[in-house]
Amino acid sequence: MSHRWLLLLCLMLPWNAMAATAKAALDRNDVHLGETVTLNLTIDGAMGASTPDLSVLDQDFQVLGTSSNSTLSVVNGRQSAQFVIGIALRPKHVGDVQIPSLTVGGSQTQPLTLHVGAPDTSTSSNTNKQVFIDVSASSNHAYVGQQLLYTVRLFFDVNLNSGSLSDPHADGVDLRKLGNDIDYQTVRSGRRYQVIERHYALTPQHAGSVAIPPVEFQGEVADSGNPNDPGNFFGPGGLFGNSSPVTADSLQLSIDVQAPPADWGNTNWLPARSLTLELQGMPSDDKVTAGQPLNLHMVVKAQGLPGDALPDPSLSTIDGATVYPDKVVTNTHDDGEWLTGDRERSFAIFPQHPGTLTIPEITLTWFDVQTGQKRVASVPSRTLTVLAASGTPATSPTTATSISASGATNAAASAPTSAAATTTSTTPWRWIALVSIALWLISMVVFGWLYARRRSGHVVVVEAKHDDSIKRLRHAFLDAARGDDRSTQARRLLAWARSERPAMRNLGQVADALASDEQRAAIDLLQRQQYADVSSEQRVDLATLFAHGFAWRRDDAAESDSPLPPLYPFKLD
C-alpha cells in the first residue's frame, strides 16, 4: 500500500519540478579587469525558479544585477520549458577566477573558470568619444582558405534611442557572422562604456594583401535631461524628448595572406584547426553476407573550415564487391568563434561471393594552422569475412566426385559378376524378365491415368492457384515499374522472381540466373538507383524489358522444371 501512495504522490508533483536540470555558462571566458561578464543560469523543464544565494561570489565579483526570462514551447505534442537567470558580474582582481557550483531550481550547476586579464590600457583617437568602433582580427597574417576571427566592438557611454551597425564586406574575402551579439561593460581611459561585440568568420580567398574596409555605425542619441523639466517630459524617453544623430567608423584592417606551401602537391588544400575522419557501421564481428548490403557512413569534420570547403567522402574500388554511394550531406555551424564544417556520405556495399572482403585504408591530408604542419587523417583498412547467403544451395565438388567415383568403382566391381551371370543365364529367362517389366510399366501407367482422372479437379485448382499468384506478383511489379519508386520496384521484382525460383534470396542472385544481358543490366541499374544518385538519362523501361517474364538460363530452367529427382538417375541400355 505504501508504494501506491508514493507513486500517487509522484504523479501529483508538478512536471517541471520532476524534470528540472540546471547548467551555468558565461557569455565570455576571457575579459579584462574593469569589464563586465554575464553568468547565465539555465533551468530546463521549469517555468520559474528563485535566484540562488550569490554571496559566494562576493569575494571575487561585484554583482551588478540580475534578470530572468522564461520560454514554453510545444513541438509535436510535447511541451518543453526553460527558465534563464542572467547575473551581471564585474571581476575584482586579475587572474583565473573560479565561479563555484550554485544551487538553483533544486539542481546543482557545474563550476566555471573565468580568466581576467590586466586592464585594457590601449589608447587611440577614440579616447573620450561618446561612440566609437574598434575592430580586430585573431591574426594579421593567414593562409588562403584559413579562417580568422574578426571582431567588431561598438563602444558607447550615452543613451542610444536607435542605431544600425553595418556588417563588414571586402573583395576576395568570405565573411560570415558567428553566434549572437555579446553585451557587456568595460573601462577605457578611466571612462566606462557599454559594449556590443560581434564575431565574424573571415576567410581569405586569394594570396596577397587583403584590406577590410571600415565598419560604420549610425544612430540617434537621446538629449540629456533639462533641470527646468522636473517631469522629464522633454528628456530622454520623455513624451517630447529630442535626439541627435551620431555616427562612427572603424579603422581599415589589413591582412597578409600566404599561398599554400610550394611542396603541398596536388591534394586538396585544407587549412584547419582540427580535422577528423570516421567510417561508421562496421560489423562488430567482422562478418557480412554475400548479396546483402553492408551500410557504412563516412564523416569528415573540421574546425576552421565550412562544410562546402571539405572534399566529398569517397571509397576506392573494393575487390569482390559493388559499392553504391549515397548523396553527400553538408553542414556548417559555429560556436561563436570558429566555424565547424562536416561532410557525410553513406555507402551500400554488396559483397559478391563468400570469402574475404577488404575495406581499403582511407586517408585525407590537411594542414594544421595552429602548428604549421602537414597532417594525415586516416581510417585503417579492415578485412571482413563474407558468409554465403542463407538458403543458397551449397554444392561440394569433392563430394560429387567421390560419389561418382564410388559408383564407378561399384559398377566395375560388379562387372565380372554381371558378366558371369549373363553367361550362365539362358535366353528364355531374359525374355520373361523383360516381359514382366513391360507389364509392370503398363499397369503403372494405367493406374496413374485412372488416379489422375479421379483427382484432376484438385490438381487443376492447385496449379491454377500457383499460376494466379505468379500473375498477381507479375502485375504488381509491372504497375510499380511504370512509377518512380525504386525501392518498391526492387521489392516487387524480387517477390515475382521468388514465386518462380524460391531459392532466390536477393536481386543479385536473380541477375546471375538470367540469360538476358538487358535484364541483368536493368537489375544492376535498379540497385544503383536504389542506393545511389543516378541521372534520369540512365533509366530504362523496366515494364517493357520484363513484359514477357524472366529470361532464365536454360540450365536453371532444366533444374527447376520438377521439384523431384528423376526416376532413373542413369541411362538404360
Coordinates of C-alpha atoms in Angstrom, one line a residue:
M1 CA 0.0 0.0 0.0
S2 CA 2.8 2.4 0.8
H3 CA 4.2 2.0 -2.7
R4 CA 0.9 3.0 -4.2
W5 CA 0.8 6.2 -2.1
L6 CA 4.3 7.0 -3.1
L7 CA 3.5 6.6 -6.8
L8 CA 0.4 8.8 -6.4
L9 CA 2.4 11.5 -4.7
C10 CA 5.0 11.5 -7.6
L11 CA 2.2 11.9 -10.1
M12 CA 0.8 14.8 -8.2
L13 CA 4.1 16.7 -8.3
P14 CA 4.4 19.5 -10.9
W15 CA 6.0 18.1 -14.1
N16 CA 8.6 20.9 -14.1
A17 CA 9.8 20.1 -10.6
M18 CA 10.5 16.5 -11.5
A19 CA 12.4 17.2 -14.8
A20 CA 14.3 20.4 -13.9
T21 CA 18.0 20.4 -14.6
A22 CA 20.3 23.4 -14.3
K23 CA 23.5 24.4 -16.1
A24 CA 25.7 27.5 -15.9
A25 CA 27.5 29.4 -18.7
L26 CA 29.5 32.6 -19.2
D27 CA 28.9 34.8 -22.3
R28 CA 32.7 35.3 -22.4
N29 CA 35.5 33.2 -20.8
D30 CA 38.3 35.9 -21.2
V31 CA 37.8 39.5 -20.0
H32 CA 39.9 42.5 -18.9
L33 CA 39.7 43.9 -15.4
G34 CA 37.0 46.5 -15.3
E35 CA 34.8 44.8 -17.9
T36 CA 31.6 43.0 -17.1
V37 CA 30.6 39.5 -17.8
T38 CA 27.2 37.8 -17.7
L39 CA 26.6 34.5 -15.9
N40 CA 23.6 32.7 -17.3
L41 CA 21.9 30.0 -15.2
T42 CA 19.6 27.9 -17.4
I43 CA 17.0 25.6 -15.8
D44 CA 15.4 23.2 -18.3
G45 CA 12.0 21.9 -17.5
A46 CA 10.9 24.8 -15.3
M47 CA 8.9 28.0 -15.8
G48 CA 10.4 29.7 -12.8
A49 CA 13.0 29.5 -10.0
S50 CA 14.4 31.6 -7.2
T51 CA 17.6 33.4 -7.6
P52 CA 20.3 31.4 -5.9
D53 CA 22.5 32.7 -3.0
L54 CA 25.1 34.9 -4.7
S55 CA 27.1 35.7 -1.6
V56 CA 29.6 33.1 -2.6
L57 CA 30.6 35.4 -5.4
D58 CA 31.3 38.5 -3.3
Q59 CA 35.0 37.7 -2.8
D60 CA 35.8 37.8 -6.5
F61 CA 33.0 39.7 -8.1
Q62 CA 30.8 42.7 -7.8
V63 CA 27.2 41.6 -8.5
L64 CA 25.7 44.4 -10.6
G65 CA 22.1 43.0 -11.1
T66 CA 20.0 40.1 -12.3
S67 CA 17.4 39.5 -14.9
S68 CA 15.2 36.5 -15.9
N69 CA 13.4 35.1 -18.9
S70 CA 11.2 32.1 -19.4
T71 CA 10.0 30.2 -22.5
L72 CA 7.5 27.5 -23.1
S73 CA 7.2 25.6 -26.4
V74 CA 5.2 22.7 -27.7
V75 CA 6.6 20.6 -30.6
N76 CA 4.7 17.5 -31.9
G77 CA 2.5 17.5 -28.8
R78 CA 5.5 17.5 -26.4
Q79 CA 6.0 20.6 -24.3
S80 CA 9.3 21.9 -23.0
A81 CA 10.1 24.8 -20.7
Q82 CA 13.2 26.8 -20.0
F83 CA 14.0 29.5 -17.4
V84 CA 17.1 31.6 -17.6
I85 CA 18.6 33.8 -14.8
G86 CA 21.2 36.3 -16.0
I87 CA 23.6 37.7 -13.5
A88 CA 25.8 40.7 -14.4
L89 CA 29.3 40.5 -12.8
R90 CA 32.4 42.7 -12.6
P91 CA 35.6 40.9 -11.6
K92 CA 37.5 42.5 -8.7
H93 CA 41.0 41.2 -9.5
V94 CA 43.2 39.8 -12.2
G95 CA 43.8 36.0 -12.6
D96 CA 41.8 32.8 -13.1
V97 CA 38.7 33.4 -11.1
Q98 CA 36.5 30.4 -10.0
I99 CA 32.7 30.5 -10.1
P100 CA 31.6 27.8 -7.7
S101 CA 28.6 25.5 -8.1
L102 CA 25.3 27.2 -7.4
T103 CA 22.0 25.6 -6.2
V104 CA 19.1 26.7 -8.4
G105 CA 15.8 25.0 -9.2
G106 CA 16.6 22.1 -7.0
S107 CA 19.7 21.3 -9.0
Q108 CA 23.5 22.0 -8.9
T109 CA 25.3 23.8 -11.7
Q110 CA 28.8 23.0 -12.7
P111 CA 31.7 25.2 -11.6
L112 CA 33.3 27.6 -14.1
T113 CA 36.6 29.4 -14.6
L114 CA 36.9 33.0 -15.9
H115 CA 40.3 34.4 -17.0
V116 CA 40.6 38.1 -16.0
G117 CA 43.4 39.9 -17.7
A118 CA 45.0 43.3 -16.8
P119 CA 43.0 46.4 -17.6
D120 CA 42.9 47.4 -21.2
T121 CA 45.2 50.4 -21.4
S122 CA 45.0 50.9 -25.2
T123 CA 44.6 54.4 -26.2
S124 CA 43.7 55.8 -29.6
S125 CA 42.0 58.7 -31.3
N126 CA 38.7 57.3 -29.9
T127 CA 39.6 58.4 -26.4
N128 CA 36.9 60.5 -24.8
K129 CA 34.5 59.8 -27.7
Q130 CA 30.9 59.1 -26.8
V131 CA 30.6 56.4 -29.5
F132 CA 33.3 54.6 -31.4
I133 CA 34.1 51.3 -33.1
D134 CA 37.0 49.0 -32.6
V135 CA 37.9 46.1 -34.9
S136 CA 40.5 43.3 -34.6
A137 CA 41.5 40.0 -36.2
S138 CA 42.8 37.0 -34.4
S139 CA 46.0 37.3 -36.6
N140 CA 47.3 39.8 -39.1
H141 CA 48.5 37.0 -41.4
A142 CA 46.9 33.8 -42.7
Y143 CA 47.0 31.2 -45.4
V144 CA 44.5 31.1 -48.3
G145 CA 41.3 29.4 -47.1
Q146 CA 42.2 29.8 -43.4
Q147 CA 39.5 31.2 -41.1
L148 CA 40.4 34.1 -38.9
L149 CA 38.2 35.5 -36.1
Y150 CA 37.2 39.1 -37.0
T151 CA 35.7 41.0 -34.0
V152 CA 33.7 44.2 -34.1
R153 CA 33.1 46.2 -30.9
L154 CA 30.8 49.2 -30.6
F155 CA 31.5 51.4 -27.5
F156 CA 29.1 54.0 -26.2
D157 CA 28.5 55.8 -23.0
V158 CA 25.3 57.6 -24.0
N159 CA 21.7 56.7 -24.2
L160 CA 21.0 55.4 -27.7
N161 CA 17.4 55.6 -29.0
S162 CA 18.3 53.6 -32.1
G163 CA 21.2 52.5 -34.2
S164 CA 22.5 50.4 -37.1
L165 CA 25.8 48.7 -37.2
S166 CA 26.8 47.6 -40.7
D167 CA 28.4 44.2 -41.4
P168 CA 31.9 44.1 -42.8
H169 CA 32.4 43.5 -46.5
A170 CA 35.6 43.1 -48.6
D171 CA 36.7 41.8 -52.0
G172 CA 38.4 38.5 -52.0
V173 CA 37.2 37.6 -48.5
D174 CA 34.4 35.4 -47.2
L175 CA 32.8 37.0 -44.1
R176 CA 30.1 35.1 -42.1
K177 CA 28.5 36.3 -38.8
L178 CA 29.1 33.9 -35.9
G179 CA 26.7 33.5 -32.9
N180 CA 24.8 36.3 -31.2
D181 CA 25.8 39.7 -30.1
I182 CA 27.5 40.0 -26.7
D183 CA 26.6 42.9 -24.4
Y184 CA 28.9 44.0 -21.5
Q185 CA 30.6 47.0 -19.9
T186 CA 34.3 48.0 -19.9
V187 CA 36.5 50.9 -18.9
R188 CA 38.7 52.8 -21.4
S189 CA 41.0 55.6 -20.2
G190 CA 39.0 55.8 -17.0
R191 CA 35.7 56.0 -18.8
R192 CA 33.0 53.3 -18.5
Y193 CA 31.5 52.2 -21.8
Q194 CA 28.7 49.8 -22.8
V195 CA 29.9 47.4 -25.4
I196 CA 28.2 45.4 -28.1
E197 CA 30.5 42.8 -29.6
R198 CA 30.1 40.8 -32.8
H199 CA 32.2 38.0 -34.2
Y200 CA 32.7 37.1 -37.9
A201 CA 34.5 34.3 -39.7
L202 CA 37.0 35.9 -42.0
T203 CA 38.4 33.6 -44.8
P204 CA 40.7 35.0 -47.4
Q205 CA 40.2 33.6 -50.9
H206 CA 43.5 34.5 -52.6
A207 CA 47.1 35.4 -51.7
G208 CA 48.3 38.9 -51.2
S209 CA 47.4 41.8 -49.0
V210 CA 43.7 42.0 -48.2
A211 CA 42.1 45.2 -46.8
I212 CA 38.9 45.1 -44.7
P213 CA 37.1 48.5 -45.2
P214 CA 35.8 50.4 -42.2
V215 CA 32.6 49.3 -40.4
E216 CA 30.0 52.1 -39.9
F217 CA 27.5 52.9 -37.2
Q218 CA 24.6 55.3 -37.5
G219 CA 22.2 56.0 -34.6
E220 CA 20.4 58.6 -32.5
V221 CA 21.5 59.8 -29.1
A222 CA 18.8 60.9 -26.6
D223 CA 19.4 64.5 -25.4
S224 CA 20.4 64.9 -21.8
G225 CA 17.8 66.0 -19.2
N226 CA 16.8 69.6 -18.6
P227 CA 16.9 70.8 -14.9
N228 CA 13.9 73.0 -15.7
D229 CA 12.0 69.9 -16.7
P230 CA 11.3 68.1 -13.4
G231 CA 8.8 65.8 -15.1
N232 CA 11.3 64.8 -17.8
F233 CA 8.7 65.4 -20.4
F234 CA 11.4 66.7 -22.8
G235 CA 14.2 64.5 -21.5
P236 CA 15.4 61.0 -22.6
G237 CA 12.5 58.8 -23.0
G238 CA 10.1 61.6 -22.3
L239 CA 6.9 62.3 -24.2
F240 CA 8.6 65.2 -26.1
G241 CA 12.2 64.1 -25.8
N242 CA 14.6 65.1 -28.5
S243 CA 17.5 63.1 -30.1
S244 CA 20.6 63.9 -32.1
P245 CA 22.2 61.8 -34.9
V246 CA 25.5 60.1 -34.2
T247 CA 27.9 58.2 -36.5
A248 CA 31.1 56.2 -36.0
D249 CA 33.6 54.5 -38.3
S250 CA 36.2 51.9 -37.6
L251 CA 39.8 51.8 -39.0
Q252 CA 40.6 49.8 -42.1
L253 CA 42.2 46.5 -41.3
S254 CA 44.9 44.8 -43.5
I255 CA 45.8 41.1 -43.5
D256 CA 48.8 39.4 -45.2
V257 CA 47.6 36.3 -47.0
Q258 CA 50.0 33.5 -47.9
A259 CA 49.6 30.9 -50.6
P260 CA 49.8 27.1 -49.7
P261 CA 53.3 25.8 -49.3
A262 CA 55.1 25.1 -52.6
D263 CA 55.6 21.4 -51.7
W264 CA 52.0 20.8 -50.9
G265 CA 51.3 18.8 -54.1
N266 CA 48.0 18.1 -55.9
T267 CA 45.9 17.1 -52.9
N268 CA 43.1 19.2 -51.5
W269 CA 44.3 22.3 -49.6
L270 CA 42.6 22.0 -46.2
P271 CA 43.9 24.6 -43.7
A272 CA 42.0 23.8 -40.4
R273 CA 42.4 24.0 -36.7
S274 CA 41.5 20.3 -36.4
L275 CA 40.2 17.6 -38.7
T276 CA 38.8 14.1 -38.1
L277 CA 37.8 11.3 -40.5
E278 CA 35.4 8.5 -39.4
L279 CA 33.9 5.4 -41.0
Q280 CA 30.9 4.1 -39.1
G281 CA 28.8 1.0 -39.4
M282 CA 31.5 -1.8 -39.4
P283 CA 30.1 -5.1 -38.1
S284 CA 31.4 -5.8 -34.6
D285 CA 32.1 -9.5 -35.5
D286 CA 33.7 -8.6 -38.9
K287 CA 31.2 -10.8 -40.7
V288 CA 28.9 -9.9 -43.7
T289 CA 26.7 -11.9 -46.0
A290 CA 27.1 -12.3 -49.8
G291 CA 24.4 -10.4 -51.6
Q292 CA 23.4 -8.5 -48.5
P293 CA 24.3 -4.7 -48.2
L294 CA 26.8 -3.5 -45.7
N295 CA 25.8 0.1 -44.9
L296 CA 28.7 2.3 -44.0
H297 CA 28.7 6.0 -43.1
M298 CA 31.7 8.3 -43.6
V299 CA 32.1 11.7 -41.8
V300 CA 34.7 14.3 -42.5
K301 CA 34.7 17.1 -39.8
A302 CA 36.9 20.1 -39.5
Q303 CA 37.1 23.1 -37.2
G304 CA 38.0 26.3 -39.0
L305 CA 36.5 25.3 -42.4
P306 CA 32.9 25.4 -43.7
G307 CA 31.4 22.2 -44.8
D308 CA 31.4 23.2 -48.5
A309 CA 35.2 23.5 -48.4
L310 CA 35.7 19.8 -47.5
P311 CA 36.0 17.1 -50.1
D312 CA 33.3 14.6 -50.8
P313 CA 33.7 11.4 -48.8
S314 CA 34.6 8.5 -51.1
L315 CA 35.6 4.8 -51.1
S316 CA 38.0 3.4 -53.6
T317 CA 37.2 0.2 -55.6
I318 CA 36.7 -2.8 -53.4
D319 CA 37.6 -6.2 -54.9
G320 CA 34.8 -8.6 -54.8
A321 CA 32.1 -6.1 -54.0
T322 CA 29.9 -3.4 -55.7
V323 CA 29.8 0.0 -53.9
Y324 CA 26.8 2.3 -54.3
P325 CA 27.4 5.8 -52.8
D326 CA 24.5 7.9 -51.5
K327 CA 24.2 11.7 -51.8
V328 CA 26.6 13.9 -49.9
V329 CA 25.2 15.8 -46.9
T330 CA 27.0 19.1 -46.0
N331 CA 26.6 21.0 -42.7
T332 CA 28.2 24.1 -41.2
H333 CA 27.7 25.5 -37.7
D334 CA 29.8 27.6 -35.3
D335 CA 30.5 28.0 -31.6
G336 CA 30.5 31.8 -31.7
E337 CA 34.2 31.9 -32.7
W338 CA 35.0 29.2 -35.1
L339 CA 33.3 27.5 -38.0
T340 CA 32.9 23.7 -37.9
G341 CA 32.0 22.0 -41.1
D342 CA 31.2 18.4 -41.8
R343 CA 30.5 16.3 -44.9
E344 CA 28.8 13.0 -44.6
R345 CA 28.0 10.2 -47.0
S346 CA 26.5 6.7 -46.8
F347 CA 27.6 3.7 -48.8
A348 CA 25.9 0.4 -49.6
I349 CA 28.5 -2.3 -50.2
F350 CA 27.2 -5.6 -51.8
P351 CA 29.7 -8.5 -51.4
Q352 CA 29.5 -10.6 -54.5
H353 CA 30.7 -14.0 -53.2
P354 CA 31.8 -15.8 -50.0
G355 CA 35.3 -15.4 -48.8
T356 CA 37.0 -12.3 -47.5
L357 CA 36.4 -8.6 -48.3
T358 CA 38.9 -5.9 -47.5
I359 CA 37.9 -2.3 -47.0
P360 CA 41.0 -0.3 -48.0
E361 CA 42.7 2.3 -45.9
I362 CA 41.2 5.8 -46.3
T363 CA 43.4 8.9 -45.9
L364 CA 42.9 12.6 -46.0
T365 CA 45.8 15.1 -45.9
W366 CA 45.2 18.5 -44.2
F367 CA 47.2 21.5 -42.9
D368 CA 47.3 22.3 -39.2
V369 CA 47.2 26.1 -39.0
Q370 CA 47.9 26.0 -35.3
T371 CA 51.2 24.2 -35.7
G372 CA 52.0 24.9 -39.3
Q373 CA 52.5 21.2 -40.1
K374 CA 51.0 18.8 -42.7
R375 CA 48.9 16.1 -41.1
V376 CA 47.1 13.0 -42.3
A377 CA 43.7 11.7 -41.0
S378 CA 43.2 8.1 -41.7
V379 CA 40.9 5.1 -41.3
P380 CA 42.9 1.8 -41.3
S381 CA 42.0 -1.0 -43.7
R382 CA 39.8 -3.8 -42.4
T383 CA 39.2 -7.3 -43.6
L384 CA 35.8 -8.9 -43.3
T385 CA 34.6 -12.5 -43.6
V386 CA 31.9 -12.9 -46.3
L387 CA 29.4 -15.7 -45.5
A388 CA 27.3 -17.5 -48.0
A389 CA 23.7 -16.3 -48.2
S390 CA 21.3 -18.4 -46.1
G391 CA 19.2 -20.7 -48.2
T392 CA 21.6 -20.8 -51.1
P393 CA 22.3 -24.4 -52.1
A394 CA 26.0 -25.1 -51.5
T395 CA 27.4 -27.8 -53.8
S396 CA 30.6 -29.6 -52.9
P397 CA 32.6 -30.7 -56.0
T398 CA 34.6 -33.1 -53.8
T399 CA 31.5 -34.9 -52.6
A400 CA 30.1 -35.1 -56.1
T401 CA 33.3 -36.5 -57.4
S402 CA 33.6 -39.1 -54.6
I403 CA 30.1 -40.3 -55.2
S404 CA 30.7 -40.6 -58.9
A405 CA 33.9 -42.5 -58.3
S406 CA 32.3 -44.8 -55.8
G407 CA 29.5 -45.5 -58.3
A408 CA 32.1 -46.3 -61.0
T409 CA 34.0 -48.5 -58.6
N410 CA 31.0 -50.4 -57.6
A411 CA 30.0 -50.8 -61.2
A412 CA 33.5 -52.0 -62.0
A413 CA 33.5 -54.4 -59.1
S414 CA 30.2 -55.9 -60.1
A415 CA 31.1 -56.1 -63.8
P416 CA 32.6 -59.6 -63.5
T417 CA 29.7 -60.9 -61.5
S418 CA 27.2 -59.5 -64.0
A419 CA 29.2 -61.0 -66.9
A420 CA 29.2 -64.3 -65.2
A421 CA 25.5 -64.2 -64.5
T422 CA 24.9 -63.3 -68.1
T423 CA 26.9 -66.2 -69.4
T424 CA 25.2 -68.6 -67.1
S425 CA 21.7 -67.3 -67.8
T426 CA 19.5 -68.7 -70.5
T427 CA 17.7 -66.8 -73.2
P428 CA 14.1 -67.6 -72.1
W429 CA 14.6 -66.3 -68.7
R430 CA 15.9 -63.0 -70.1
W431 CA 12.7 -62.6 -72.2
I432 CA 10.5 -63.5 -69.3
A433 CA 12.1 -60.8 -67.2
L434 CA 11.7 -58.2 -69.9
V435 CA 8.1 -59.0 -70.5
S436 CA 7.4 -58.8 -66.7
I437 CA 9.0 -55.3 -66.5
A438 CA 6.9 -54.2 -69.5
L439 CA 3.7 -55.4 -68.0
W440 CA 4.5 -53.7 -64.7
L441 CA 5.2 -50.4 -66.5
I442 CA 1.9 -50.7 -68.4
S443 CA 0.0 -51.3 -65.2
M444 CA 1.6 -48.3 -63.5
V445 CA 0.7 -46.1 -66.5
V446 CA -2.9 -47.3 -66.4
F447 CA -3.1 -46.8 -62.6
G448 CA -1.7 -43.3 -62.9
W449 CA -4.2 -42.4 -65.6
L450 CA -7.1 -43.6 -63.5
Y451 CA -5.9 -41.8 -60.4
A452 CA -5.3 -38.6 -62.4
R453 CA -8.9 -38.6 -63.7
R454 CA -10.2 -39.1 -60.1
R455 CA -8.0 -36.2 -58.7
S456 CA -8.0 -34.0 -61.8
G457 CA -10.2 -31.3 -60.3
H458 CA -7.9 -30.9 -57.2
V459 CA -4.8 -30.7 -59.3
V460 CA -6.2 -28.1 -61.6
V461 CA -7.1 -25.9 -58.6
V462 CA -3.6 -26.1 -57.1
E463 CA -1.9 -25.3 -60.4
A464 CA -4.4 -22.5 -61.0
K465 CA -3.8 -21.0 -57.6
H466 CA 0.0 -21.1 -58.2
D467 CA -0.4 -19.5 -61.6
D468 CA -2.7 -16.8 -60.2
S469 CA 0.0 -16.0 -57.6
I470 CA 2.7 -15.6 -60.2
K471 CA 0.4 -13.4 -62.4
R472 CA -0.6 -11.3 -59.4
L473 CA 3.1 -10.7 -58.4
R474 CA 4.0 -10.0 -62.1
H475 CA 1.2 -7.4 -62.5
A476 CA 2.2 -5.8 -59.2
F477 CA 5.8 -5.3 -60.4
L478 CA 4.7 -4.0 -63.8
D479 CA 2.5 -1.5 -62.1
A480 CA 5.4 -0.3 -59.9
A481 CA 7.7 -0.3 -63.0
R482 CA 5.6 2.5 -64.5
G483 CA 6.3 4.7 -61.5
D484 CA 9.4 6.2 -59.9
D485 CA 9.6 4.4 -56.5
R486 CA 12.8 2.3 -57.0
S487 CA 12.5 0.6 -53.6
T488 CA 9.0 -0.7 -54.4
Q489 CA 10.2 -1.8 -57.8
A490 CA 13.1 -3.8 -56.4
R491 CA 10.9 -5.4 -53.7
R492 CA 8.2 -6.5 -56.1
L493 CA 10.7 -7.7 -58.7
L494 CA 12.3 -10.0 -56.1
A495 CA 8.9 -11.2 -54.9
W496 CA 7.9 -12.1 -58.5
A497 CA 11.2 -13.9 -59.1
R498 CA 10.9 -15.9 -55.9
S499 CA 7.5 -17.1 -56.9
E500 CA 9.1 -18.8 -59.9
R501 CA 12.5 -19.6 -58.2
P502 CA 12.0 -19.9 -54.4
A503 CA 15.8 -20.3 -53.8
M504 CA 16.5 -16.7 -54.9
R505 CA 17.3 -14.5 -51.8
N506 CA 18.3 -11.2 -53.4
L507 CA 18.3 -9.4 -56.8
G508 CA 22.0 -10.3 -57.3
Q509 CA 21.1 -14.0 -57.4
V510 CA 18.2 -13.2 -59.8
A511 CA 20.5 -11.4 -62.2
D512 CA 23.1 -14.2 -62.1
A513 CA 20.3 -16.7 -63.1
L514 CA 19.1 -14.7 -66.1
A515 CA 20.2 -15.3 -69.7
S516 CA 19.3 -11.8 -71.0
D517 CA 22.0 -9.2 -70.8
E518 CA 19.4 -6.5 -71.0
Q519 CA 17.5 -7.8 -67.9
R520 CA 20.7 -8.3 -65.9
A521 CA 21.8 -4.7 -66.7
A522 CA 18.4 -3.4 -65.8
I523 CA 18.6 -5.1 -62.4
D524 CA 22.1 -3.7 -61.8
L525 CA 20.9 -0.2 -62.7
L526 CA 17.8 -0.6 -60.4
Q527 CA 20.0 -1.4 -57.5
R528 CA 22.2 1.6 -58.2
Q529 CA 19.2 3.8 -58.5
Q530 CA 18.0 2.5 -55.1
Y531 CA 21.3 3.2 -53.3
A532 CA 22.9 6.0 -55.3
D533 CA 22.1 9.2 -57.2
V534 CA 21.6 8.1 -60.9
S535 CA 20.5 10.7 -63.5
S536 CA 17.3 10.2 -65.4
E537 CA 19.1 9.7 -68.7
Q538 CA 20.4 6.3 -67.3
R539 CA 16.9 4.9 -66.5
V540 CA 15.4 2.1 -68.6
D541 CA 11.9 0.9 -69.2
L542 CA 11.5 -2.0 -66.8
A543 CA 7.9 -2.7 -67.8
T544 CA 9.0 -3.3 -71.4
L545 CA 12.1 -5.4 -70.5
F546 CA 10.1 -7.8 -68.2
A547 CA 6.8 -7.7 -70.1
H548 CA 7.3 -11.3 -71.3
G549 CA 8.7 -12.6 -68.0
F550 CA 12.1 -13.6 -66.9
A551 CA 14.6 -14.9 -69.4
W552 CA 16.0 -17.7 -67.2
R553 CA 19.1 -19.5 -68.2
R554 CA 18.4 -23.0 -69.7
D555 CA 20.4 -24.8 -67.0
D556 CA 18.4 -23.1 -64.3
A557 CA 15.2 -23.9 -66.1
A558 CA 16.0 -27.5 -66.6
E559 CA 17.0 -28.0 -62.9
S560 CA 13.8 -26.3 -61.8
D561 CA 11.2 -28.0 -64.1
S562 CA 10.4 -30.5 -61.4
P563 CA 11.0 -30.3 -57.6
L564 CA 11.5 -34.1 -57.6
P565 CA 14.7 -36.0 -58.7
P566 CA 14.4 -38.1 -61.9
L567 CA 13.0 -41.6 -61.5
Y568 CA 16.1 -43.1 -63.2
P569 CA 19.4 -41.2 -62.4
F570 CA 21.2 -43.3 -65.1
K571 CA 20.5 -44.3 -68.7
L572 CA 19.1 -47.7 -69.6
D573 CA 20.8 -49.5 -72.5

